[in-house]
XYZ file of C-alpha atoms in Angstrom:
534
model
C 33.665 -105.895 40.577
C 30.136 -104.724 39.707
C 31.111 -101.088 40.251
C 34.301 -101.527 38.200
C 32.389 -103.058 35.274
C 29.927 -100.176 35.278
C 32.729 -97.591 35.472
C 34.532 -99.211 32.532
C 31.338 -99.285 30.475
C 30.639 -95.633 31.291
C 34.165 -94.486 30.369
C 34.195 -96.495 27.137
C 30.741 -95.307 26.112
C 31.341 -91.615 26.862
C 34.773 -91.731 25.234
C 33.320 -93.106 22.015
C 30.523 -90.532 22.021
C 32.777 -87.565 22.727
C 35.165 -88.692 20.002
C 32.458 -88.963 17.341
C 31.049 -85.613 18.521
C 34.415 -83.908 18.108
C 34.939 -85.799 14.855
C 31.827 -84.048 13.541
C 33.385 -80.640 14.234
C 36.720 -81.814 12.787
C 35.187 -83.171 9.567
C 33.224 -80.042 8.692
C 36.166 -77.817 9.601
C 38.425 -79.690 7.187
C 35.732 -79.707 4.480
C 35.761 -75.903 4.560
C 39.550 -75.654 4.738
C 39.722 -74.598 8.384
C 42.746 -75.778 10.310
C 42.339 -77.913 13.417
C 45.226 -77.398 15.802
C 44.587 -80.333 18.114
C 42.254 -83.325 18.270
C 42.422 -85.122 21.617
C 40.751 -88.064 23.268
C 40.599 -87.271 27.003
C 42.010 -84.096 28.516
C 45.749 -83.537 28.855
C 46.718 -80.976 31.497
C 50.511 -80.560 31.637
C 51.297 -83.661 29.572
C 49.840 -86.228 27.189
C 50.031 -90.012 27.115
C 50.453 -90.004 23.332
C 51.018 -87.193 20.835
C 50.972 -87.735 17.062
C 51.509 -85.384 14.137
C 52.157 -85.866 10.432
C 55.221 -83.850 9.407
C 56.549 -83.828 5.840
C 54.456 -86.888 5.034
C 55.669 -88.946 8.004
C 53.954 -89.565 11.333
C 55.870 -88.597 14.452
C 54.841 -90.090 17.785
C 55.788 -89.047 21.307
C 54.841 -90.859 24.494
C 54.308 -89.265 27.916
C 55.348 -85.927 26.437
C 54.871 -82.519 27.963
C 52.387 -80.331 26.164
C 53.759 -77.900 23.598
C 53.369 -74.310 24.741
C 50.836 -72.138 22.960
C 51.856 -70.750 19.580
C 52.843 -67.384 21.020
C 55.812 -65.066 20.927
C 56.848 -61.952 22.785
C 55.743 -58.699 21.138
C 58.678 -56.622 19.827
C 58.903 -53.212 18.168
C 60.897 -52.415 15.012
C 64.098 -52.040 17.029
C 63.708 -55.415 18.676
C 62.568 -53.959 21.990
C 59.553 -55.299 23.886
C 56.424 -53.671 22.507
C 53.938 -52.003 24.879
C 50.338 -52.854 24.046
C 47.865 -49.976 23.745
C 45.582 -51.586 26.292
C 48.419 -52.096 28.787
C 47.196 -50.775 32.153
C 50.299 -51.702 34.090
C 51.632 -48.149 34.536
C 54.720 -49.306 36.378
C 55.839 -51.402 33.421
C 54.893 -48.679 30.927
C 56.941 -45.998 32.708
C 59.862 -48.326 33.131
C 60.156 -49.027 29.418
C 59.393 -45.453 28.341
C 62.245 -44.324 30.553
C 64.569 -46.845 28.837
C 65.488 -48.250 32.197
C 66.963 -51.705 31.519
C 65.976 -54.803 33.419
C 68.605 -56.571 35.490
C 70.114 -59.840 34.341
C 68.270 -61.616 37.116
C 64.949 -60.225 35.858
C 65.722 -61.272 32.260
C 66.774 -64.755 33.374
C 63.523 -65.127 35.267
C 61.465 -64.544 32.113
C 63.744 -66.198 29.571
C 61.808 -68.239 26.963
C 62.486 -71.426 25.011
C 63.459 -69.487 21.878
C 64.861 -65.973 21.616
C 62.091 -63.865 20.133
C 62.922 -61.111 22.614
C 62.196 -60.032 26.153
C 58.578 -60.057 27.290
C 56.660 -57.248 28.960
C 55.731 -58.225 32.498
C 52.237 -58.004 33.876
C 51.799 -56.940 37.474
C 51.767 -60.629 38.485
C 55.104 -61.209 36.735
C 53.673 -63.141 33.766
C 54.883 -62.192 30.265
C 52.641 -60.845 27.494
C 52.650 -62.551 24.117
C 51.350 -62.279 20.582
C 50.853 -65.183 18.191
C 53.666 -66.624 16.156
C 53.235 -65.380 12.606
C 54.049 -67.236 9.407
C 57.329 -65.360 9.037
C 58.405 -66.561 12.488
C 58.104 -70.272 11.670
C 61.558 -70.666 10.053
C 63.118 -69.507 13.321
C 61.763 -72.560 15.129
C 63.760 -75.772 15.419
C 62.921 -78.536 12.945
C 61.744 -80.834 15.733
C 59.404 -78.173 17.124
C 55.899 -79.245 16.063
C 54.736 -75.614 16.110
C 56.726 -75.156 12.907
C 54.043 -77.165 11.073
C 50.682 -75.569 11.987
C 49.021 -76.779 8.787
C 48.659 -80.323 10.179
C 46.626 -81.440 13.180
C 48.186 -82.769 16.356
C 46.323 -85.864 17.548
C 46.684 -87.238 21.042
C 45.389 -89.100 24.053
C 45.277 -87.337 27.410
C 45.305 -88.871 30.856
C 42.045 -87.494 32.321
C 39.241 -89.743 30.945
C 36.433 -87.178 31.056
C 35.871 -86.402 27.401
C 38.050 -84.815 24.738
C 38.325 -81.745 22.550
C 38.872 -80.413 19.038
C 40.824 -77.112 18.961
C 39.739 -75.309 15.781
C 42.020 -72.502 14.611
C 40.595 -69.013 15.075
C 37.673 -70.076 17.284
C 37.048 -68.765 20.788
C 36.097 -71.767 22.913
C 37.312 -73.717 25.937
C 40.744 -74.170 24.292
C 41.404 -70.620 23.030
C 40.862 -67.142 24.481
C 40.397 -63.906 22.554
C 43.903 -62.742 23.512
C 45.383 -65.797 21.810
C 43.954 -64.799 18.426
C 45.826 -62.532 16.039
C 44.476 -59.121 15.182
C 43.621 -60.093 11.604
C 41.767 -63.319 10.734
C 43.692 -65.714 8.515
C 41.958 -67.386 5.557
C 42.299 -70.793 7.197
C 40.755 -69.698 10.510
C 37.207 -70.383 11.674
C 36.447 -66.700 12.298
C 37.371 -65.830 8.672
C 34.618 -68.068 7.273
C 31.125 -66.982 6.305
C 28.253 -67.812 8.656
C 26.930 -70.555 6.381
C 30.298 -72.326 6.752
C 30.690 -71.711 10.474
C 27.202 -73.030 11.220
C 27.830 -76.584 9.890
C 31.185 -76.669 11.722
C 29.362 -75.927 14.983
C 26.389 -78.264 14.547
C 28.573 -81.018 13.069
C 29.142 -82.565 16.499
C 25.448 -82.720 17.372
C 24.577 -83.967 13.892
C 27.083 -86.820 14.129
C 25.785 -87.757 17.605
C 22.249 -88.136 16.249
C 23.409 -89.995 13.150
C 25.632 -92.185 15.335
C 22.658 -93.102 17.540
C 20.555 -94.022 14.484
C 23.391 -96.193 13.148
C 23.857 -97.960 16.497
C 20.128 -98.618 16.855
C 20.001 -99.963 13.290
C 22.975 -102.253 13.967
C 21.355 -103.509 17.201
C 18.109 -104.343 15.411
C 19.981 -106.008 12.564
C 22.093 -108.168 14.886
C 19.812 -108.907 17.833
C 16.387 -107.930 16.567
C 13.814 -106.487 18.952
C 12.248 -108.372 21.856
C 9.637 -106.986 24.214
C 6.810 -108.177 26.430
C 3.398 -106.879 25.305
C 1.043 -105.819 28.075
C -1.604 -108.112 26.615
C 0.670 -111.034 27.530
C 0.880 -109.989 31.202
C -0.918 -113.160 32.291
C -0.582 -112.439 36.014
C -1.281 -108.717 35.791
C 0.965 -105.859 36.854
C 2.854 -105.043 40.041
C 2.481 -101.493 41.382
C 4.576 -99.348 43.707
C 3.138 -97.743 46.852
C 2.622 -94.496 44.911
C 0.500 -96.335 42.342
C -1.484 -98.153 45.044
C -2.254 -94.741 46.608
C -3.761 -93.713 43.258
C -6.319 -96.538 43.499
C -4.550 -99.375 41.656
C -4.515 -102.901 43.048
C -1.865 -105.547 42.551
C -2.727 -107.581 39.459
C -4.661 -104.825 37.681
C -4.026 -104.712 33.924
C -3.932 -101.250 32.348
C -5.848 -101.390 29.060
C -6.142 -97.702 28.152
C -4.355 -94.419 28.906
C -6.320 -91.400 27.743
C -7.536 -92.375 24.306
C -4.636 -94.711 23.528
C -4.084 -98.423 24.082
C -0.591 -99.099 25.539
C 1.497 -101.926 24.169
C 4.510 -101.926 26.516
C 5.579 -100.707 29.952
C 7.499 -97.918 28.194
C 4.215 -96.628 26.802
C 2.803 -96.411 30.327
C 5.833 -94.513 31.648
C 5.898 -92.094 28.709
C 2.170 -91.361 28.680
C 1.479 -91.251 32.436
C 4.609 -89.476 33.706
C 6.219 -87.668 30.780
C 3.107 -86.634 28.860
C 0.904 -86.298 31.934
C -2.096 -88.416 30.890
C -4.366 -88.824 33.930
C -7.355 -90.883 32.722
C -6.640 -94.598 33.092
C -8.786 -97.670 32.461
C -7.852 -100.968 34.142
C -9.088 -104.532 33.939
C -9.726 -105.975 37.446
C -11.322 -109.380 38.093
C -12.996 -109.283 34.679
C -14.409 -105.767 35.117
C -13.168 -102.555 33.487
C -12.723 -99.636 35.898
C -11.775 -95.971 35.387
C -9.126 -94.259 37.523
C -7.941 -90.652 37.502
C -4.383 -89.875 38.528
C -3.701 -86.919 40.817
C -2.442 -83.726 39.178
C 0.982 -84.013 40.824
C 1.370 -87.695 39.950
C 4.606 -87.116 38.036
C 6.124 -85.317 41.058
C 5.167 -88.191 43.368
C 6.901 -90.698 41.095
C 10.035 -88.537 40.873
C 10.048 -88.006 44.654
C 9.981 -91.782 45.094
C 13.148 -92.130 43.040
C 11.622 -92.497 39.583
C 12.296 -96.244 39.497
C 10.062 -98.934 38.049
C 6.710 -98.049 39.555
C 5.022 -100.641 37.311
C 6.312 -104.137 36.572
C 5.097 -107.564 35.488
C 3.899 -110.044 38.111
C 5.164 -113.627 37.876
C 5.213 -116.775 40.048
C 7.931 -117.564 42.580
C 9.539 -120.730 41.166
C 12.973 -121.828 42.400
C 15.577 -122.051 39.660
C 18.739 -122.591 41.741
C 19.702 -122.681 45.393
C 22.624 -121.093 47.197
C 24.710 -123.882 48.785
C 24.259 -123.867 52.551
C 21.535 -121.212 52.139
C 18.365 -121.307 54.277
C 16.237 -122.904 51.526
C 18.857 -125.532 50.659
C 19.249 -126.495 54.341
C 15.454 -126.773 54.628
C 15.302 -129.295 51.775
C 13.871 -127.198 48.950
C 14.783 -128.156 45.364
C 14.914 -126.455 41.948
C 11.450 -126.439 40.421
C 9.625 -125.905 43.715
C 6.885 -123.271 43.462
C 6.394 -121.142 46.575
C 2.688 -120.800 47.336
C 2.716 -119.362 50.854
C 4.708 -117.958 53.781
C 3.812 -118.482 57.446
C 0.341 -119.723 56.601
C -0.465 -116.844 54.234
C -1.212 -118.184 50.764
C 0.508 -116.312 47.934
C 2.338 -117.368 44.783
C 3.561 -114.200 43.034
C 7.276 -113.445 43.360
C 6.701 -109.844 44.500
C 4.203 -110.851 47.216
C 6.394 -113.676 48.540
C 9.508 -111.474 48.609
C 7.673 -108.691 50.434
C 6.369 -111.115 53.057
C 9.795 -112.687 53.641
C 11.376 -109.249 54.097
C 9.056 -108.631 57.050
C 10.940 -111.269 59.092
C 14.689 -110.479 59.182
C 16.657 -112.548 61.702
C 13.643 -114.777 62.299
C 12.316 -118.232 61.495
C 9.700 -118.611 58.753
C 7.779 -121.465 57.169
C 7.706 -121.538 53.383
C 4.882 -123.471 51.771
C 5.759 -124.866 48.336
C 4.334 -127.071 45.620
C 6.483 -129.876 44.208
C 4.975 -131.872 41.325
C 1.469 -131.309 42.678
C 2.309 -132.142 46.276
C 2.441 -129.535 49.020
C 5.511 -129.257 51.232
C 6.679 -127.153 54.169
C 10.185 -125.798 54.768
C 11.073 -124.303 58.134
C 14.134 -122.035 57.936
C 15.956 -119.245 59.736
C 16.828 -116.169 57.638
C 19.426 -113.551 58.444
C 19.270 -109.779 58.577
C 19.126 -109.571 54.758
C 15.777 -111.429 54.865
C 16.571 -113.757 51.952
C 16.083 -117.516 51.649
C 19.035 -118.066 49.264
C 17.407 -118.982 45.963
C 17.440 -117.761 42.384
C 14.068 -117.724 40.653
C 12.911 -118.561 37.153
C 12.713 -115.262 35.251
C 9.349 -113.975 33.995
C 10.383 -114.565 30.370
C 9.841 -118.268 31.077
C 6.174 -117.683 31.893
C 5.222 -114.681 29.811
C 5.316 -114.766 26.026
C 7.841 -112.356 24.540
C 7.344 -110.873 21.114
C 10.443 -110.926 18.899
C 10.900 -109.079 15.629
C 13.842 -109.895 13.344
C 15.178 -107.358 10.848
C 17.186 -107.785 7.694
C 19.975 -105.339 6.875
C 17.850 -103.002 4.778
C 14.847 -103.317 7.112
C 16.952 -102.397 10.135
C 17.937 -98.957 8.785
C 14.480 -97.286 8.772
C 13.551 -99.231 11.914
C 16.657 -97.935 13.700
C 15.936 -94.369 12.607
C 12.347 -94.650 13.897
C 13.579 -96.110 17.188
C 16.116 -93.308 17.601
C 13.595 -90.618 16.652
C 11.063 -91.912 19.198
C 13.797 -91.999 21.846
C 14.732 -88.396 21.069
C 11.097 -87.218 21.198
C 10.475 -88.909 24.543
C 13.667 -87.451 26.010
C 12.756 -83.941 24.856
C 9.296 -84.341 26.396
C 10.651 -85.499 29.748
C 13.190 -82.658 29.809
C 10.433 -80.383 31.134
C 10.483 -82.363 34.384
C 14.014 -81.099 35.106
C 12.531 -77.663 35.823
C 10.174 -78.980 38.492
C 11.002 -79.273 42.192
C 11.256 -83.059 42.288
C 12.837 -83.176 38.837
C 15.708 -80.980 40.000
C 16.200 -83.205 43.052
C 16.322 -86.322 40.883
C 18.959 -84.873 38.556
C 21.937 -87.232 38.571
C 25.586 -87.118 37.519
C 28.107 -89.744 36.498
C 26.975 -92.096 39.257
C 23.375 -92.058 38.058
C 24.443 -92.567 34.445
C 26.809 -95.379 35.387
C 24.053 -97.188 37.295
C 22.064 -97.473 34.055
C 24.642 -99.895 32.665
C 24.236 -103.592 33.532
C 26.190 -105.060 36.443
C 27.662 -107.708 34.133
C 29.159 -106.913 30.746
C 26.429 -107.259 28.107
C 27.198 -105.915 24.634
C 23.513 -105.649 23.722
C 22.735 -103.469 26.727
C 26.019 -101.571 26.348
C 25.188 -100.481 22.802
C 21.597 -99.652 23.725
C 22.875 -97.366 26.496
C 25.541 -95.883 24.230
C 22.954 -95.011 21.584
C 20.710 -93.475 24.255
C 23.585 -91.412 25.676
C 24.432 -90.270 22.141
C 20.890 -88.908 21.851
C 21.268 -87.147 25.219
C 24.689 -85.708 24.343
C 23.398 -84.376 21.042
C 20.325 -82.780 22.572
C 22.114 -81.280 25.565
C 24.800 -79.764 23.351
C 22.294 -77.960 21.144
C 20.699 -76.154 24.111
C 21.464 -72.413 23.605
C 23.805 -72.005 26.570
C 27.172 -70.238 26.061
C 29.952 -72.791 26.187
C 27.831 -75.415 24.429
C 27.390 -75.821 20.689
C 23.920 -74.339 21.056
C 25.448 -71.139 22.446
C 27.661 -70.771 19.370
C 24.630 -71.433 17.147
C 22.683 -68.728 19.006
C 25.393 -66.133 18.332
C 25.646 -67.228 14.695
C 21.889 -66.822 14.215
C 22.131 -63.370 15.804
C 24.870 -62.490 13.315
C 22.789 -63.814 10.401
C 19.734 -61.809 11.438
C 21.384 -58.535 12.455
C 24.507 -58.614 10.321
C 26.541 -57.788 13.449
C 29.194 -60.215 14.615
C 29.828 -60.430 18.382
C 33.400 -59.530 19.275
C 35.888 -62.239 20.214
C 36.147 -60.773 23.721
C 32.361 -60.946 24.146
C 32.378 -64.589 23.030
C 35.150 -65.349 25.522
C 33.230 -63.770 28.395
C 30.002 -65.544 27.363
C 31.812 -68.886 27.139
C 33.340 -68.367 30.578
C 29.919 -67.616 32.063
C 28.469 -70.689 30.384
C 31.384 -72.797 31.596
C 30.836 -71.819 35.222
C 27.098 -72.441 34.903
C 27.757 -75.902 33.501
C 30.350 -76.559 36.198
C 27.826 -75.600 38.875
C 25.248 -77.910 37.276
C 27.794 -80.739 37.154
C 28.655 -80.262 40.821
C 24.963 -80.158 41.749
C 24.110 -83.312 39.781
C 27.022 -85.326 41.176
C 26.243 -83.925 44.630
C 22.781 -85.459 44.291
C 24.442 -88.814 43.578
C 26.520 -88.535 46.748
C 23.503 -87.555 48.852
C 21.524 -90.543 47.545
C 24.318 -92.883 48.633
C 23.685 -91.936 52.268
C 19.895 -91.924 52.172
């Protein structure tokens, strides 16, 4: 059930983000009078769950419908014979038609099309060659053929929940190849627009992702406010991972300064020590202030360890609830008991007690506890999971949280600041991807899904959605062919040089970028699979 909840949250979040991203492209395209052929949520190979189109002022809907074939027709000459293209390299076909040798009925039947625009030229593989349907061809189509109404957009929902797309007329992208474009740009096509119009159409998706994140953050702050635990309220100090202990920290140390700055939250420590690479640390230990210097490869050590929470708040082990028939319940422990030792070793912090218990799987232990000022002992046998079967009082009950409430108008600039800081920190940490351990830690859908809570929580869901919107916007603007940033790169080249890359060049570049992204996707999800077996 936990996995299912996370999968549902991931699909819902990514679907929303992809839709608003594509809506950005769609909106700017329509502003500049560019047609959008299709706007789809999810991908729809072979067929679609739902197809919608407004025809003559009325919406038509089709369910579980096969996809309409591309708007193409067979090329004919003035006499109605199949036209040989100048770039046709299939000499066998060329000679056959030049010699006026007719095809057999069986050959014609094999290549017969839905509507009779003529007989197609065959490639060597037996596939026909087409050109686009022109305006003068539209009356020949049946009234119920949606291709007869190219001026309106076909909306739909596919059956592969991995994103979506916006097919803009006259644009070479993942939905259209150079061969599918007519020889002359039409006024309502993307490629017929000036660069200052094409640029907003391209960056519209990224722009809407950033704006969407700012809006979500503002709404979160307006509805829930902001709660966090200041480091100054870490009454019991901080808990450190083995990597931090190797750097000279001790459990309970309180970090009071990083470089020249005073941290306020755990996020500050992560950002400054790992992402920004600050190495000079001052800690408060037993009333004394000490200086520590992190190793130069500290960030790589943290990433190699999994990049989890290497710093956390320490808090007491106080029983909140007991598992019926669990070891602690059978031993007579009650809610409110405070664990103060295990097997004669005195300790009261949750992390220390848990670590000590985990040393004794399938063994008997003695838990020392305090109940209303009186000490008690509970002898119990624990199984191979090394747990005593209790839920503990969360640290928020001991440590003072700081809460900030925002009114509607206050939440807007606060949300923008929150989103901007999130974007800056993500851009800074992006450099780690190009390091050895950073590449190993790169994750795919599994890693992203694990960031969502195990139980449905709308607050955490929207926080993650806003964060993913920031990531989607930033990743899309990277100048890689196939991404929005690749299109922007070629547009800037055209603006500077005055030379427009050919449609065929853009197709080849997009294909290269697509395979690079596919390889990256396989690598990242492969890392997820490997981590499952480690």
